[in-house]
XYZ file of N, CA, C and O in Angstrom:
472
model
N 0.850 -1.175 0.000
C 0.000 0.000 0.000
C 0.895 1.238 0.000
O 1.825 1.338 0.778
N 0.585 2.166 -0.858
C 1.329 3.421 -0.944
C 0.643 4.484 -0.095
O -0.565 4.501 0.035
N 1.461 5.375 0.489
C 0.935 6.453 1.325
C 1.530 7.760 0.843
O 2.744 7.898 0.736
N 0.672 8.739 0.559
C 1.168 10.060 0.186
C 0.458 11.115 1.034
O -0.746 11.041 1.270
N 1.235 12.086 1.503
C 0.702 13.134 2.363
C -0.140 14.105 1.540
O 0.279 14.568 0.489
N -1.323 14.414 2.036
C -2.219 15.375 1.399
C -2.072 16.738 2.064
O -2.050 17.772 1.411
N -1.962 16.727 3.405
C -1.971 17.980 4.170
C -1.398 17.720 5.545
O -1.659 16.674 6.141
N -0.609 18.662 6.070
C -0.081 18.550 7.424
C 0.130 19.943 7.986
O 0.849 20.755 7.413
N -0.522 20.214 9.115
C -0.420 21.520 9.769
C -0.747 21.368 11.248
O -1.402 20.422 11.663
N -0.329 22.350 12.021
C -0.727 22.433 13.425
C -2.105 23.088 13.480
O -2.360 24.082 12.799
N -2.998 22.507 14.270
C -4.375 22.995 14.382
C -4.672 23.255 15.860
O -4.458 22.372 16.695
N -5.146 24.462 16.205
C -5.466 24.752 17.602
C -6.726 24.001 18.028
O -7.733 24.005 17.330
N -6.636 23.323 19.172
C -7.760 22.550 19.695
C -7.909 22.851 21.178
O -6.922 22.947 21.900
N -9.131 22.996 21.625
C -9.429 23.191 23.041
C -9.582 21.805 23.668
O -10.360 20.984 23.187
N -8.850 21.549 24.746
C -8.868 20.244 25.405
C -9.400 20.425 26.818
O -8.916 21.273 27.567
N -10.392 19.635 27.173
C -10.952 19.698 28.514
C -10.894 18.287 29.105
O -11.826 17.499 28.959
N -9.785 17.959 29.760
C -9.686 16.637 30.388
C -10.665 16.534 31.554
O -10.918 17.520 32.245
N -11.216 15.348 31.765
C -12.160 15.155 32.857
C -11.510 15.490 34.189
O -10.427 15.009 34.502
N -12.149 16.372 34.956
C -11.662 16.722 36.274
C -10.478 17.675 36.279
O -9.874 17.903 37.318
N -10.133 18.245 35.123
C -9.000 19.180 35.066
C -9.413 20.453 34.341
O -10.467 20.529 33.739
N -8.536 21.436 34.394
C -8.811 22.707 33.739
C -8.688 22.593 32.226
O -7.873 21.829 31.700
N -9.482 23.413 31.566
C -9.432 23.512 30.110
C -8.090 24.087 29.668
O -7.527 24.938 30.337
N -7.590 23.614 28.559
C -6.378 24.186 27.976
C -6.478 24.096 26.467
O -7.294 23.355 25.926
N -5.664 24.851 25.798
C -5.596 24.794 24.341
C -4.246 24.222 23.947
O -3.255 24.401 24.655
N -4.223 23.546 22.830
C -2.977 22.972 22.339
C -3.005 22.963 20.823
O -4.066 22.880 20.216
N -1.836 23.078 20.248
C -1.714 22.924 18.799
C -1.397 21.460 18.526
O -0.345 20.960 18.921
N -2.333 20.774 17.896
C -2.133 19.380 17.534
C -1.777 19.311 16.056
O -2.332 20.056 15.249
N -0.851 18.450 15.724
C -0.469 18.285 14.323
C -1.428 17.302 13.685
O -1.567 16.163 14.130
N -2.108 17.763 12.650
C -3.048 16.926 11.913
C -2.438 16.658 10.545
O -2.036 17.583 9.837
N -2.359 15.378 10.217
C -1.828 14.974 8.916
C -2.868 14.117 8.218
O -3.446 13.216 8.832
N -3.119 14.426 6.958
C -4.002 13.608 6.126
C -3.155 12.911 5.073
O -2.306 13.543 4.432
N -3.383 11.625 4.923
C -2.693 10.833 3.910
C -3.714 10.208 2.982
O -4.818 9.872 3.401
N -3.307 10.031 1.747
C -4.074 9.216 0.818
C -3.383 7.866 0.762
O -2.181 7.783 0.516
N -4.128 6.811 1.038
C -3.594 5.460 0.942
C -4.116 4.873 -0.357
O -5.310 4.956 -0.648
N -3.220 4.324 -1.149
C -3.661 3.789 -2.432
C -3.014 2.443 -2.723
O -1.927 2.139 -2.243
N -3.746 1.662 -3.482
C -3.263 0.371 -3.956
C -3.410 0.362 -5.466
O -4.471 0.670 -5.992
N -2.347 0.043 -6.151
C -2.320 -0.024 -7.607
C -2.882 1.250 -8.242
O -3.666 1.218 -9.177
N -2.505 2.393 -7.669
C -2.898 3.687 -8.228
C -4.315 4.119 -7.920
O -4.757 5.162 -8.377
N -5.064 3.346 -7.152
C -6.451 3.683 -6.809
C -6.528 4.020 -5.329
O -6.089 3.247 -4.485
N -7.109 5.192 -4.986
C -7.238 5.584 -3.589
C -8.124 4.580 -2.860
O -9.264 4.336 -3.254
N -7.586 3.972 -1.797
C -8.349 2.982 -1.038
C -8.803 3.510 0.321
O -9.734 2.980 0.900
N -8.121 4.546 0.831
C -8.491 5.090 2.140
C -7.869 6.462 2.338
O -6.907 6.838 1.665
N -8.438 7.177 3.285
C -7.884 8.442 3.756
C -7.484 8.194 5.204
O -8.287 7.679 5.994
N -6.253 8.522 5.548
C -5.780 8.347 6.925
C -5.673 9.724 7.572
O -5.021 10.623 7.060
N -6.301 9.859 8.720
C -6.206 11.062 9.540
C -5.333 10.701 10.732
O -5.608 9.732 11.436
N -4.276 11.463 10.916
C -3.364 11.218 12.042
C -3.248 12.492 12.857
O -3.035 13.566 12.305
N -3.403 12.371 14.174
C -3.321 13.516 15.077
C -2.226 13.233 16.092
O -2.244 12.183 16.739
N -1.297 14.165 16.237
C -0.200 14.012 17.191
C 0.030 15.336 17.912
O -0.452 16.382 17.484
N 0.790 15.265 19.005
C 1.155 16.460 19.758
C 2.668 16.437 19.920
O 3.220 15.484 20.469
N 3.317 17.483 19.441
C 4.772 17.552 19.445
C 5.374 17.387 20.840
O 6.431 16.786 21.010
N 4.687 17.897 21.868
C 5.221 17.868 23.227
C 4.754 16.647 24.043
O 5.156 16.467 25.176
N 3.890 15.830 23.472
C 3.354 14.672 24.196
C 3.353 13.462 23.264
O 2.408 13.236 22.522
N 4.428 12.694 23.323
C 4.565 11.565 22.399
C 3.559 10.450 22.673
O 3.377 9.563 21.849
N 2.876 10.493 23.820
C 1.872 9.469 24.092
C 0.561 9.745 23.364
O -0.291 8.878 23.269
N 0.411 10.965 22.846
C -0.807 11.300 22.118
C -0.588 11.040 20.634
O 0.150 11.746 19.960
N -1.204 9.998 20.142
C -1.209 9.732 18.706
C -2.504 9.019 18.387
O -2.835 8.009 18.985
N -3.245 9.602 17.483
C -4.514 9.036 17.060
C -4.460 8.856 15.558
O -4.068 9.764 14.834
N -4.834 7.681 15.101
C -4.876 7.410 13.667
C -6.232 6.823 13.317
O -6.737 5.949 14.016
N -6.795 7.327 12.235
C -8.109 6.878 11.784
C -8.051 6.669 10.274
O -7.660 7.575 9.539
N -8.400 5.479 9.824
C -8.485 5.210 8.385
C -9.950 5.203 7.970
O -10.771 4.520 8.589
N -10.276 5.973 6.950
C -11.625 5.985 6.396
C -11.525 5.369 5.015
O -10.907 5.932 4.108
N -12.115 4.186 4.874
C -12.110 3.501 3.581
C -13.366 3.887 2.812
O -14.314 4.443 3.378
N -13.362 3.578 1.548
C -14.539 3.884 0.735
C -15.767 3.153 1.277
O -16.850 3.713 1.335
N -15.579 1.921 1.751
C -16.722 1.162 2.286
C -17.170 1.690 3.651
O -18.366 1.729 3.938
N -16.249 2.119 4.521
C -16.649 2.643 5.829
C -17.206 4.062 5.722
O -17.908 4.527 6.614
N -16.888 4.755 4.629
C -17.355 6.128 4.460
C -18.877 6.203 4.395
O -19.474 7.149 4.909
N -19.512 5.215 3.805
C -20.979 5.234 3.683
C -21.661 5.327 5.032
O -22.599 6.118 5.214
N -21.200 4.533 5.998
C -21.781 4.569 7.345
C -21.492 5.906 8.014
O -22.354 6.470 8.686
N -20.272 6.427 7.832
C -19.913 7.716 8.414
C -20.762 8.826 7.805
O -21.255 9.701 8.522
N -20.942 8.774 6.500
C -21.720 9.791 5.805
C -23.150 9.831 6.348
O -23.688 10.898 6.619
N -23.747 8.668 6.545
C -25.111 8.603 7.065
C -25.164 9.083 8.519
O -26.026 9.881 8.874
N -24.237 8.622 9.358
C -24.241 8.977 10.773
C -24.028 10.466 10.992
O -24.616 11.058 11.890
N -23.177 11.078 10.174
C -22.840 12.494 10.354
C -23.629 13.409 9.426
O -23.417 14.612 9.412
N -24.516 12.814 8.616
C -25.321 13.559 7.658
C -24.452 14.435 6.757
O -24.706 15.625 6.557
N -23.390 13.821 6.217
C -22.469 14.535 5.339
C -23.073 14.677 3.946
O -23.811 13.804 3.493
N -22.713 15.742 3.279
C -23.208 16.001 1.928
C -22.049 16.013 0.939
O -21.990 16.862 0.052
N -21.109 15.091 1.123
C -19.960 14.960 0.228
C -19.809 13.489 -0.134
O -20.347 12.612 0.535
N -19.074 13.245 -1.180
C -18.772 11.879 -1.599
C -17.353 11.534 -1.163
O -16.546 12.419 -0.861
N -17.022 10.268 -1.163
C -15.715 9.817 -0.697
C -14.571 10.505 -1.435
O -13.604 10.946 -0.827
N -14.695 10.649 -2.753
C -13.592 11.221 -3.540
C -13.347 12.704 -3.257
O -12.300 13.233 -3.604
N -14.297 13.398 -2.604
C -14.078 14.803 -2.243
C -13.969 15.000 -0.728
O -13.826 16.123 -0.256
N -14.019 13.910 0.026
C -13.999 13.981 1.487
C -12.717 14.632 2.007
O -12.766 15.537 2.846
N -11.561 14.211 1.530
C -10.287 14.769 1.996
C -10.220 16.271 1.728
O -9.788 17.046 2.588
N -10.654 16.680 0.555
C -10.655 18.103 0.196
C -11.522 18.902 1.174
O -11.147 20.000 1.599
N -12.664 18.354 1.565
C -13.544 19.025 2.517
C -12.934 19.079 3.912
O -13.100 20.074 4.619
N -12.229 18.028 4.325
C -11.551 18.054 5.622
C -10.482 19.143 5.619
O -10.353 19.903 6.575
N -9.714 19.250 4.535
C -8.666 20.271 4.430
C -9.274 21.666 4.509
O -8.757 22.533 5.221
N -10.371 21.890 3.816
C -11.045 23.192 3.865
C -11.466 23.519 5.294
O -11.235 24.621 5.795
N -12.050 22.555 5.976
C -12.473 22.751 7.361
C -11.273 23.046 8.259
O -11.295 23.986 9.056
N -10.215 22.250 8.146
C -9.034 22.445 9.000
C -8.354 23.784 8.729
O -7.857 24.425 9.657
N -8.350 24.227 7.492
C -7.791 25.546 7.187
C -8.626 26.652 7.828
O -8.078 27.657 8.286
N -9.939 26.462 7.895
C -10.810 27.426 8.575
C -10.473 27.468 10.062
O -10.383 28.540 10.664
N -10.269 26.290 10.655
C -9.891 26.217 12.067
C -8.559 26.930 12.293
O -8.414 27.732 13.210
N -7.582 26.654 11.443
C -6.241 27.235 11.597
C -6.244 28.748 11.491
O -5.454 29.423 12.135
N -7.099 29.299 10.675
C -7.106 30.750 10.472
C -8.028 31.465 11.456
O -8.319 32.639 11.288
N -8.491 30.744 12.483
C -9.264 31.383 13.538
C -10.756 31.349 13.360
O -11.483 31.967 14.128
N -11.234 30.642 12.363
C -12.671 30.578 12.131
C -13.408 29.752 13.175
O -14.552 30.009 13.470
N -12.748 28.765 13.752
C -13.367 27.866 14.727
C -12.305 27.399 15.705
O -11.126 27.393 15.391
N -12.731 26.970 16.877
C -11.822 26.305 17.802
C -12.538 25.041 18.248
O -13.397 25.073 19.122
N -12.244 23.905 17.617
C -12.999 22.696 17.926
C -12.786 22.232 19.358
O -11.747 22.447 19.944
N -13.786 21.621 19.882
C -13.789 21.087 21.235
C -13.784 19.572 21.072
O -14.642 19.016 20.398
N -12.846 18.899 21.700
C -12.707 17.480 21.429
C -13.881 16.645 21.910
O -14.061 15.527 21.464
N -14.719 17.191 22.795
C -15.894 16.436 23.231
C -17.138 16.810 22.425
O -18.209 16.291 22.687
N -17.000 17.696 21.463
C -18.104 18.086 20.601
C -18.655 16.823 19.931
O -17.910 15.995 19.440
N -19.954 16.676 19.917
C -20.586 15.458 19.396
C -20.157 15.143 17.968
O -20.007 13.983 17.605
N -19.929 16.167 17.134
C -19.527 15.901 15.744
C -18.182 15.189 15.697
O -17.974 14.303 14.888
N -17.258 15.583 16.570
C -15.934 14.972 16.552
C -15.969 13.576 17.152
O -15.290 12.675 16.684
N -16.809 13.396 18.176
C -16.966 12.062 18.753
C -17.555 11.132 17.704
O -17.116 10.002 17.543
N -18.541 11.609 16.952
C -19.114 10.792 15.876
C -18.058 10.457 14.843
O -17.976 9.343 14.355
N -17.229 11.451 14.487
C -16.192 11.207 13.490
C -15.241 10.141 13.996
O -14.928 9.184 13.298
N -14.767 10.269 15.237
C -13.838 9.310 15.803
C -14.495 7.933 15.886
O -13.894 6.930 15.535
N -15.734 7.890 16.319
C -16.441 6.616 16.437
C -16.732 5.969 15.100
O -16.928 4.764 15.006
N -16.753 6.764 14.030
C -17.056 6.234 12.708
C -15.832 5.656 12.020
O -15.958 4.998 10.997
N -14.655 5.935 12.542
C -13.430 5.475 11.896
C -13.269 3.983 12.018
O -13.587 3.390 13.049
N -12.741 3.388 10.956
C -12.437 1.964 11.046
C -11.179 1.812 11.870
O -10.380 2.728 11.985
N -10.970 0.670 12.438
C -9.818 0.432 13.312
C -8.760 -0.353 12.571
O -8.103 -1.206 13.144
N -8.573 -0.082 11.284
C -7.681 -0.858 10.436
C -6.245 -0.378 10.468
O -5.395 -0.926 9.803
N -5.948 0.693 11.223
C -4.613 1.283 11.158
C -3.570 0.468 11.854
O -3.770 -0.379 12.622
């Protein structure tokens, strides 16, 4: 399987650990296109924190798992444009348009919709 980077940037995220004070952190978000024989088979979302090596989250969204995610999140995009839409959203976050909250139901749904194939 081939992996090529689509996008990688630091994204500001508000973190509210249970029983602790809220804090903000810049998490590195990387999107990869995974392909087999020249055909895109999955999009990999990887989230890391430069100062905390124990924080690493990886989510693979395959064309087959995307259908369930699309229905659960009521998305209005197709698999082949999904990565482009994620990049647009993340660029909005980076430029101050939004500050996502990790317990926000949309993000929990996204995380819960990911296949565990990584």
